[in-house]
């Protein structure tokens, strides 16, 4: 697996970014089975973070910053939406925000790496 770590991390980053982007599209445009929310609201802000943060993560553009905003979004989702239904993630349907949070921690730790917009401009 060591030979494929760059490929697997690239795939991980793109998948996490595109999945996060979909949540933003649901909130902002009411597509993919979602309900459109008001842009100037807490859920509207979450949609903006998810749409643009997901796109930035998928492209590898300011990945760590986008992941940091993603963490803030997921912590907010956990406490605003899920904790009121209890603390156990599988019972309060909060496993997805926690899974995204874990993914964002990995993205912050490793950054954009190969095949990213950041790598084109900030190649060390």
Short mmCIF file of N, CA, C and O in Angstrom, two decimals:
data_model
loop_
_atom_site.label_atom_id
_atom_site.label_comp_id
_atom_site.label_asym_id
_atom_site.label_seq_id
_atom_site.Cartn_x
_atom_site.Cartn_y
_atom_site.Cartn_z
N UNK A 1 0.81 -1.19 0.00
CA UNK A 1 0.00 0.00 0.00
C UNK A 1 0.86 1.26 0.00
O UNK A 1 0.41 2.31 -0.43
N UNK A 2 2.08 1.16 0.47
CA UNK A 2 2.96 2.32 0.52
C UNK A 2 3.18 2.91 -0.86
O UNK A 2 3.29 4.13 -1.00
N UNK A 3 3.21 2.07 -1.87
CA UNK A 3 3.43 2.55 -3.24
C UNK A 3 2.26 3.39 -3.75
O UNK A 3 2.41 4.15 -4.70
N UNK A 4 1.11 3.24 -3.15
CA UNK A 4 -0.09 3.91 -3.63
C UNK A 4 -0.61 4.98 -2.67
O UNK A 4 -1.73 5.45 -2.82
N UNK A 5 0.21 5.40 -1.70
CA UNK A 5 -0.27 6.34 -0.70
C UNK A 5 -0.65 7.69 -1.31
O UNK A 5 -1.63 8.30 -0.88
N UNK A 6 0.07 8.16 -2.31
CA UNK A 6 -0.29 9.43 -2.94
C UNK A 6 -1.62 9.32 -3.66
O UNK A 6 -2.45 10.22 -3.59
N UNK A 7 -1.83 8.22 -4.35
CA UNK A 7 -3.08 8.01 -5.08
C UNK A 7 -4.26 7.87 -4.11
O UNK A 7 -5.32 8.44 -4.32
N UNK A 8 -4.05 7.10 -3.05
CA UNK A 8 -5.16 6.88 -2.10
C UNK A 8 -5.49 8.16 -1.34
O UNK A 8 -6.67 8.44 -1.10
N UNK A 9 -4.50 8.95 -0.99
CA UNK A 9 -4.78 10.21 -0.29
C UNK A 9 -5.49 11.19 -1.23
O UNK A 9 -6.43 11.88 -0.81
N UNK A 10 -5.06 11.24 -2.49
CA UNK A 10 -5.73 12.09 -3.47
C UNK A 10 -7.20 11.70 -3.60
O UNK A 10 -8.09 12.54 -3.57
N UNK A 11 -7.45 10.41 -3.71
CA UNK A 11 -8.82 9.91 -3.82
C UNK A 11 -9.62 10.26 -2.56
O UNK A 11 -10.76 10.71 -2.64
N UNK A 12 -9.01 10.09 -1.40
CA UNK A 12 -9.65 10.44 -0.13
C UNK A 12 -10.03 11.91 -0.10
O UNK A 12 -11.17 12.27 0.21
N UNK A 13 -9.07 12.78 -0.46
CA UNK A 13 -9.31 14.22 -0.42
C UNK A 13 -10.44 14.63 -1.37
O UNK A 13 -11.35 15.37 -1.01
N UNK A 14 -10.42 14.10 -2.58
CA UNK A 14 -11.44 14.45 -3.58
C UNK A 14 -12.81 13.93 -3.16
O UNK A 14 -13.81 14.65 -3.24
N UNK A 15 -12.88 12.70 -2.68
CA UNK A 15 -14.17 12.14 -2.25
C UNK A 15 -14.76 12.90 -1.07
O UNK A 15 -15.94 13.23 -1.07
N UNK A 16 -13.94 13.21 -0.08
CA UNK A 16 -14.42 13.96 1.07
C UNK A 16 -14.91 15.33 0.61
O UNK A 16 -15.99 15.79 1.01
N UNK A 17 -14.15 15.99 -0.25
CA UNK A 17 -14.54 17.30 -0.75
C UNK A 17 -15.85 17.26 -1.52
O UNK A 17 -16.74 18.09 -1.29
N UNK A 18 -16.00 16.30 -2.41
CA UNK A 18 -17.22 16.22 -3.22
C UNK A 18 -18.44 15.82 -2.39
O UNK A 18 -19.55 16.32 -2.62
N UNK A 19 -18.25 14.96 -1.40
CA UNK A 19 -19.36 14.60 -0.52
C UNK A 19 -19.80 15.79 0.33
O UNK A 19 -20.99 16.02 0.53
N UNK A 20 -18.84 16.55 0.81
CA UNK A 20 -19.15 17.73 1.62
C UNK A 20 -19.85 18.78 0.75
O UNK A 20 -20.83 19.41 1.18
N UNK A 21 -19.39 18.95 -0.46
CA UNK A 21 -19.99 19.89 -1.42
C UNK A 21 -21.46 19.58 -1.64
O UNK A 21 -22.29 20.49 -1.74
N UNK A 22 -21.82 18.31 -1.70
CA UNK A 22 -23.21 17.91 -1.93
C UNK A 22 -24.14 18.41 -0.82
O UNK A 22 -25.28 18.79 -1.08
N UNK A 23 -23.64 18.42 0.41
CA UNK A 23 -24.46 18.91 1.52
C UNK A 23 -24.73 20.40 1.36
O UNK A 23 -25.82 20.88 1.66
N UNK A 24 -23.73 21.13 0.88
CA UNK A 24 -23.93 22.55 0.62
C UNK A 24 -24.92 22.78 -0.51
O UNK A 24 -25.76 23.68 -0.44
N UNK A 25 -24.83 21.96 -1.56
CA UNK A 25 -25.77 22.08 -2.69
C UNK A 25 -27.20 21.82 -2.24
O UNK A 25 -28.13 22.48 -2.69
N UNK A 26 -27.37 20.85 -1.34
CA UNK A 26 -28.71 20.58 -0.81
C UNK A 26 -29.28 21.80 -0.11
O UNK A 26 -30.44 22.16 -0.32
N UNK A 27 -28.47 22.44 0.73
CA UNK A 27 -28.94 23.56 1.51
C UNK A 27 -29.15 24.81 0.65
O UNK A 27 -30.12 25.54 0.81
N UNK A 28 -28.22 25.09 -0.24
CA UNK A 28 -28.27 26.35 -0.99
C UNK A 28 -29.20 26.31 -2.19
O UNK A 28 -29.79 27.32 -2.55
N UNK A 29 -29.32 25.13 -2.83
CA UNK A 29 -30.10 25.04 -4.06
C UNK A 29 -31.31 24.12 -3.96
O UNK A 29 -32.10 24.04 -4.89
N UNK A 30 -31.44 23.39 -2.85
CA UNK A 30 -32.56 22.48 -2.68
C UNK A 30 -32.52 21.29 -3.63
O UNK A 30 -33.55 20.72 -3.96
N UNK A 31 -31.33 20.90 -4.06
CA UNK A 31 -31.17 19.77 -4.98
C UNK A 31 -30.74 18.53 -4.21
O UNK A 31 -30.47 18.58 -3.02
N UNK A 32 -30.69 17.41 -4.89
CA UNK A 32 -30.21 16.14 -4.33
C UNK A 32 -31.03 15.73 -3.10
O UNK A 32 -30.48 15.21 -2.13
N UNK A 33 -32.32 16.00 -3.14
CA UNK A 33 -33.19 15.60 -2.04
C UNK A 33 -33.17 16.54 -0.87
O UNK A 33 -33.73 16.23 0.19
N UNK A 34 -32.54 17.69 -1.01
CA UNK A 34 -32.45 18.63 0.09
C UNK A 34 -33.53 19.69 0.05
O UNK A 34 -34.31 19.77 -0.90
N UNK A 35 -33.55 20.48 1.07
CA UNK A 35 -34.48 21.60 1.17
C UNK A 35 -33.69 22.88 1.15
O UNK A 35 -32.75 23.05 1.95
N UNK A 36 -34.06 23.79 0.27
CA UNK A 36 -33.37 25.08 0.17
C UNK A 36 -33.61 25.89 1.43
O UNK A 36 -34.73 25.99 1.92
N UNK A 37 -32.54 26.45 1.99
CA UNK A 37 -32.62 27.27 3.19
C UNK A 37 -32.35 28.72 2.81
O UNK A 37 -31.82 29.01 1.73
N UNK A 38 -32.68 29.63 3.70
CA UNK A 38 -32.39 31.03 3.45
C UNK A 38 -30.89 31.25 3.53
O UNK A 38 -30.22 30.75 4.44
N UNK A 39 -30.37 31.99 2.57
CA UNK A 39 -28.93 32.23 2.51
C UNK A 39 -28.43 32.96 3.75
O UNK A 39 -27.37 32.65 4.27
N UNK A 40 -29.21 33.92 4.23
CA UNK A 40 -28.81 34.68 5.41
C UNK A 40 -29.43 34.04 6.64
O UNK A 40 -30.41 34.51 7.21
N UNK A 41 -28.85 32.90 7.01
CA UNK A 41 -29.27 32.16 8.20
C UNK A 41 -28.11 31.28 8.62
O UNK A 41 -27.11 31.17 7.90
N UNK A 42 -28.23 30.65 9.76
CA UNK A 42 -27.18 29.76 10.23
C UNK A 42 -27.01 28.58 9.28
O UNK A 42 -25.89 28.18 8.95
N UNK A 43 -28.13 28.03 8.79
CA UNK A 43 -28.05 26.92 7.85
C UNK A 43 -27.54 27.39 6.49
O UNK A 43 -26.90 26.64 5.77
N UNK A 44 -27.83 28.63 6.14
CA UNK A 44 -27.28 29.20 4.90
C UNK A 44 -25.77 29.33 4.98
O UNK A 44 -25.06 29.01 4.02
N UNK A 45 -25.27 29.78 6.13
CA UNK A 45 -23.82 29.86 6.34
C UNK A 45 -23.21 28.47 6.26
O UNK A 45 -22.16 28.28 5.64
N UNK A 46 -23.86 27.49 6.87
CA UNK A 46 -23.37 26.10 6.81
C UNK A 46 -23.32 25.64 5.35
O UNK A 46 -22.36 25.00 4.93
N UNK A 47 -24.35 25.98 4.57
CA UNK A 47 -24.38 25.60 3.16
C UNK A 47 -23.24 26.22 2.38
O UNK A 47 -22.62 25.57 1.52
N UNK A 48 -22.93 27.47 2.66
CA UNK A 48 -21.81 28.15 1.98
C UNK A 48 -20.50 27.47 2.34
O UNK A 48 -19.67 27.20 1.46
N UNK A 49 -20.30 27.19 3.62
CA UNK A 49 -19.07 26.51 4.06
C UNK A 49 -18.97 25.15 3.39
O UNK A 49 -17.90 24.75 2.92
N UNK A 50 -20.06 24.42 3.34
CA UNK A 50 -20.05 23.07 2.77
C UNK A 50 -19.82 23.09 1.26
O UNK A 50 -19.03 22.30 0.75
N UNK A 51 -20.51 23.98 0.55
CA UNK A 51 -20.36 24.03 -0.90
C UNK A 51 -18.95 24.47 -1.30
O UNK A 51 -18.25 23.76 -2.03
N UNK A 52 -18.54 25.63 -0.81
CA UNK A 52 -17.25 26.16 -1.22
C UNK A 52 -16.09 25.43 -0.54
O UNK A 52 -15.04 25.21 -1.14
N UNK A 53 -16.27 25.05 0.73
CA UNK A 53 -15.24 24.27 1.42
C UNK A 53 -15.03 22.93 0.76
O UNK A 53 -13.89 22.48 0.57
N UNK A 54 -16.12 22.26 0.38
CA UNK A 54 -16.01 20.98 -0.31
C UNK A 54 -15.30 21.12 -1.64
O UNK A 54 -14.44 20.30 -1.99
N UNK A 55 -15.63 22.17 -2.39
CA UNK A 55 -14.96 22.41 -3.67
C UNK A 55 -13.47 22.68 -3.46
O UNK A 55 -12.62 22.13 -4.18
N UNK A 56 -13.15 23.49 -2.47
CA UNK A 56 -11.75 23.80 -2.19
C UNK A 56 -10.97 22.55 -1.78
O UNK A 56 -9.84 22.35 -2.21
N UNK A 57 -11.58 21.72 -0.96
CA UNK A 57 -10.92 20.48 -0.53
C UNK A 57 -10.71 19.56 -1.72
O UNK A 57 -9.64 18.99 -1.91
N UNK A 58 -11.73 19.40 -2.55
CA UNK A 58 -11.62 18.52 -3.72
C UNK A 58 -10.51 18.99 -4.66
O UNK A 58 -9.76 18.18 -5.21
N UNK A 59 -10.39 20.29 -4.82
CA UNK A 59 -9.36 20.85 -5.71
C UNK A 59 -7.99 20.92 -5.03
O UNK A 59 -6.98 21.08 -5.71
N UNK A 60 -7.98 20.86 -3.71
CA UNK A 60 -6.72 21.02 -2.99
C UNK A 60 -6.32 22.48 -2.92
O UNK A 60 -5.15 22.83 -3.00
N UNK A 61 -7.30 23.36 -2.78
CA UNK A 61 -7.06 24.80 -2.71
C UNK A 61 -7.28 25.27 -1.28
O UNK A 61 -8.41 25.20 -0.77
N UNK A 62 -6.22 25.72 -0.64
CA UNK A 62 -6.29 26.12 0.77
C UNK A 62 -6.97 25.03 1.60
O UNK A 62 -7.89 25.28 2.39
N UNK A 63 -6.51 23.82 1.40
CA UNK A 63 -7.13 22.63 1.98
C UNK A 63 -7.25 22.70 3.50
O UNK A 63 -8.30 22.40 4.06
N UNK A 64 -6.17 23.08 4.15
CA UNK A 64 -6.20 23.11 5.62
C UNK A 64 -7.19 24.15 6.14
O UNK A 64 -7.92 23.90 7.10
N UNK A 65 -7.25 25.31 5.51
CA UNK A 65 -8.20 26.34 5.93
C UNK A 65 -9.63 25.88 5.69
O UNK A 65 -10.50 26.04 6.55
N UNK A 66 -9.90 25.28 4.54
CA UNK A 66 -11.24 24.77 4.23
C UNK A 66 -11.63 23.68 5.23
O UNK A 66 -12.77 23.63 5.69
N UNK A 67 -10.69 22.81 5.58
CA UNK A 67 -10.97 21.75 6.54
C UNK A 67 -11.23 22.33 7.93
O UNK A 67 -12.08 21.82 8.68
N UNK A 68 -10.54 23.40 8.28
CA UNK A 68 -10.77 24.05 9.56
C UNK A 68 -12.19 24.62 9.63
O UNK A 68 -12.89 24.44 10.64
N UNK A 69 -12.63 25.26 8.56
CA UNK A 69 -14.01 25.75 8.51
C UNK A 69 -14.99 24.58 8.53
O UNK A 69 -16.07 24.67 9.12
N UNK A 70 -14.61 23.48 7.89
CA UNK A 70 -15.45 22.28 7.91
C UNK A 70 -15.60 21.73 9.32
O UNK A 70 -16.69 21.30 9.71
N UNK A 71 -14.53 21.75 10.09
CA UNK A 71 -14.60 21.30 11.48
C UNK A 71 -15.56 22.18 12.27
O UNK A 71 -16.41 21.68 13.01
N UNK A 72 -15.45 23.49 12.10
CA UNK A 72 -16.35 24.40 12.81
C UNK A 72 -17.80 24.12 12.42
O UNK A 72 -18.69 24.10 13.28
N UNK A 73 -18.03 23.87 11.14
CA UNK A 73 -19.38 23.55 10.64
C UNK A 73 -19.90 22.25 11.27
O UNK A 73 -21.05 22.18 11.70
N UNK A 74 -19.05 21.24 11.34
CA UNK A 74 -19.49 19.95 11.88
C UNK A 74 -19.70 19.99 13.39
O UNK A 74 -20.60 19.35 13.91
N UNK A 75 -18.88 20.76 14.10
CA UNK A 75 -19.10 20.93 15.54
C UNK A 75 -20.43 21.65 15.77
O UNK A 75 -21.22 21.27 16.64
N UNK A 76 -20.69 22.67 14.95
CA UNK A 76 -21.97 23.37 15.03
C UNK A 76 -23.13 22.44 14.74
O UNK A 76 -24.14 22.45 15.45
N UNK A 77 -23.01 21.64 13.70
CA UNK A 77 -24.07 20.68 13.35
C UNK A 77 -24.32 19.71 14.50
O UNK A 77 -25.46 19.40 14.84
N UNK A 78 -23.24 19.22 15.08
CA UNK A 78 -23.36 18.26 16.18
C UNK A 78 -24.14 18.86 17.34
O UNK A 78 -25.08 18.25 17.85
N UNK A 79 -23.76 20.07 17.76
CA UNK A 79 -24.39 20.66 18.94
C UNK A 79 -25.76 21.27 18.65
O UNK A 79 -26.64 21.23 19.50
N UNK A 80 -25.96 21.82 17.47
CA UNK A 80 -27.23 22.48 17.16
C UNK A 80 -28.31 21.47 16.78
O UNK A 80 -29.46 21.59 17.18
N UNK A 81 -27.94 20.47 16.00
CA UNK A 81 -28.95 19.55 15.44
C UNK A 81 -29.01 18.22 16.19
O UNK A 81 -30.09 17.72 16.47
N UNK A 82 -27.88 17.64 16.52
CA UNK A 82 -27.86 16.24 16.94
C UNK A 82 -27.86 16.01 18.46
O UNK A 82 -28.51 15.07 18.93
N UNK A 83 -27.15 16.80 19.22
CA UNK A 83 -27.03 16.54 20.66
C UNK A 83 -28.37 16.62 21.37
O UNK A 83 -28.60 15.91 22.35
N UNK A 84 -29.28 17.44 20.85
CA UNK A 84 -30.60 17.55 21.50
C UNK A 84 -31.35 16.22 21.49
O UNK A 84 -32.29 16.03 22.25
N UNK A 85 -30.90 15.28 20.64
CA UNK A 85 -31.52 13.96 20.55
C UNK A 85 -30.72 12.89 21.30
O UNK A 85 -30.96 11.71 21.14
N UNK A 86 -29.74 13.34 22.08
CA UNK A 86 -28.92 12.42 22.86
C UNK A 86 -27.47 12.47 22.41
O UNK A 86 -27.13 13.07 21.39
N UNK A 87 -26.59 11.83 23.19
CA UNK A 87 -25.15 11.92 22.94
C UNK A 87 -24.62 10.77 22.10
O UNK A 87 -23.47 10.80 21.68
N UNK A 88 -25.38 9.73 21.87
CA UNK A 88 -24.87 8.57 21.13
C UNK A 88 -25.08 8.81 19.64
O UNK A 88 -26.22 8.92 19.17
N UNK A 89 -23.98 8.90 18.87
CA UNK A 89 -24.06 9.31 17.46
C UNK A 89 -25.01 8.48 16.60
O UNK A 89 -25.74 9.04 15.79
N UNK A 90 -25.02 7.20 16.76
CA UNK A 90 -25.87 6.37 15.91
C UNK A 90 -27.35 6.58 16.23
O UNK A 90 -28.21 6.46 15.35
N UNK A 91 -27.65 6.95 17.47
CA UNK A 91 -29.03 7.19 17.87
C UNK A 91 -29.51 8.59 17.53
O UNK A 91 -30.68 8.81 17.26
N UNK A 92 -28.59 9.58 17.55
CA UNK A 92 -29.00 10.95 17.25
C UNK A 92 -28.72 11.35 15.80
O UNK A 92 -28.85 12.50 15.44
N UNK A 93 -28.34 10.36 14.99
CA UNK A 93 -28.03 10.56 13.56
C UNK A 93 -26.89 11.55 13.36
O UNK A 93 -26.83 12.25 12.36
N UNK A 94 -25.97 11.57 14.31
CA UNK A 94 -24.84 12.49 14.25
C UNK A 94 -23.54 11.83 13.82
O UNK A 94 -22.47 12.44 13.92
N UNK A 95 -23.62 10.59 13.33
CA UNK A 95 -22.38 9.92 12.94
C UNK A 95 -21.73 10.57 11.72
O UNK A 95 -20.51 10.61 11.60
N UNK A 96 -22.52 11.13 10.80
CA UNK A 96 -21.96 11.76 9.61
C UNK A 96 -21.16 13.03 9.95
O UNK A 96 -20.03 13.17 9.47
N UNK A 97 -21.67 13.93 10.78
CA UNK A 97 -20.84 15.08 11.16
C UNK A 97 -19.54 14.67 11.85
O UNK A 97 -18.49 15.25 11.61
N UNK A 98 -19.61 13.63 12.69
CA UNK A 98 -18.39 13.19 13.38
C UNK A 98 -17.41 12.53 12.40
O UNK A 98 -16.20 12.69 12.53
N UNK A 99 -17.93 11.81 11.44
CA UNK A 99 -17.07 11.21 10.42
C UNK A 99 -16.40 12.28 9.57
O UNK A 99 -15.20 12.21 9.29
N UNK A 100 -17.17 13.29 9.15
CA UNK A 100 -16.58 14.42 8.42
C UNK A 100 -15.52 15.11 9.27
O UNK A 100 -14.45 15.45 8.79
N UNK A 101 -15.82 15.31 10.56
CA UNK A 101 -14.86 15.95 11.46
C UNK A 101 -13.55 15.16 11.49
O UNK A 101 -12.46 15.75 11.40
N UNK A 102 -13.63 13.85 11.58
CA UNK A 102 -12.42 13.01 11.59
C UNK A 102 -11.66 13.15 10.27
O UNK A 102 -10.43 13.26 10.26
N UNK A 103 -12.38 13.19 9.17
CA UNK A 103 -11.74 13.37 7.85
C UNK A 103 -11.04 14.72 7.77
O UNK A 103 -9.92 14.83 7.25
N UNK A 104 -11.69 15.76 8.30
CA UNK A 104 -11.08 17.09 8.26
C UNK A 104 -9.83 17.17 9.13
O UNK A 104 -8.88 17.88 8.79
N UNK A 105 -9.82 16.45 10.23
CA UNK A 105 -8.60 16.39 11.06
C UNK A 105 -7.45 15.78 10.26
O UNK A 105 -6.31 16.25 10.34
N UNK A 106 -7.73 14.73 9.50
CA UNK A 106 -6.70 14.12 8.65
C UNK A 106 -6.24 15.10 7.58
O UNK A 106 -5.04 15.24 7.32
N UNK A 107 -7.18 15.81 6.97
CA UNK A 107 -6.83 16.78 5.93
C UNK A 107 -5.98 17.92 6.50
O UNK A 107 -5.05 18.40 5.83
N UNK A 108 -6.28 18.36 7.71
CA UNK A 108 -5.45 19.39 8.34
C UNK A 108 -4.06 18.85 8.62
O UNK A 108 -3.06 19.53 8.39
N UNK A 109 -3.97 17.62 9.10
CA UNK A 109 -2.67 17.03 9.44
C UNK A 109 -1.79 16.84 8.21
O UNK A 109 -0.58 17.11 8.26
N UNK A 110 -2.36 16.41 7.10
CA UNK A 110 -1.56 16.08 5.92
C UNK A 110 -1.58 17.15 4.84
O UNK A 110 -0.75 17.12 3.94
N UNK A 111 -2.53 18.06 4.87
CA UNK A 111 -2.59 19.11 3.87
C UNK A 111 -3.01 18.59 2.51
O UNK A 111 -3.51 17.48 2.38
N UNK A 112 -2.79 19.38 1.47
CA UNK A 112 -3.28 19.02 0.14
C UNK A 112 -2.46 17.92 -0.55
O UNK A 112 -3.00 17.15 -1.32
N UNK A 113 -1.17 17.88 -0.29
CA UNK A 113 -0.24 16.92 -0.90
C UNK A 113 -0.24 17.03 -2.42
O UNK A 113 -0.47 18.09 -2.98
N UNK A 114 0.02 15.91 -3.09
CA UNK A 114 0.16 15.92 -4.56
C UNK A 114 -1.16 16.17 -5.26
O UNK A 114 -2.22 15.96 -4.70
N UNK A 115 -1.08 16.59 -6.49
CA UNK A 115 -2.23 16.80 -7.37
C UNK A 115 -3.24 17.75 -6.76
O UNK A 115 -4.42 17.45 -6.65
N UNK A 116 -2.75 18.92 -6.36
CA UNK A 116 -3.61 19.93 -5.77
C UNK A 116 -3.28 21.29 -6.36
O UNK A 116 -2.17 21.51 -6.86
N UNK A 117 -4.24 22.18 -6.30
CA UNK A 117 -4.00 23.56 -6.73
C UNK A 117 -2.92 24.19 -5.88
O UNK A 117 -2.05 24.91 -6.38
N UNK A 118 -2.96 23.94 -4.57
CA UNK A 118 -1.93 24.48 -3.68
C UNK A 118 -0.54 24.06 -4.11
O UNK A 118 0.41 24.85 -4.06
N UNK A 119 -0.42 22.83 -4.54
CA UNK A 119 0.89 22.31 -4.96
C UNK A 119 1.40 23.02 -6.21
O UNK A 119 2.60 23.15 -6.41
N UNK A 120 0.49 23.48 -7.05
CA UNK A 120 0.90 24.21 -8.26
C UNK A 120 1.51 25.56 -7.90
O UNK A 120 2.47 26.00 -8.52
N UNK A 121 0.92 26.24 -6.90
CA UNK A 121 1.33 27.58 -6.56
C UNK A 121 2.32 27.67 -5.41
O UNK A 121 3.12 28.59 -5.36
N UNK A 122 2.26 26.73 -4.48
CA UNK A 122 3.09 26.79 -3.28
C UNK A 122 4.01 25.60 -3.17
O UNK A 122 4.29 25.13 -2.07
N UNK A 123 4.46 25.07 -4.28
CA UNK A 123 5.31 23.88 -4.28
C UNK A 123 6.62 24.20 -3.55
O UNK A 123 7.33 25.12 -3.90
N UNK A 124 6.90 23.40 -2.54
CA UNK A 124 8.11 23.62 -1.73
C UNK A 124 9.27 22.83 -2.26
O UNK A 124 9.19 21.75 -2.69
#
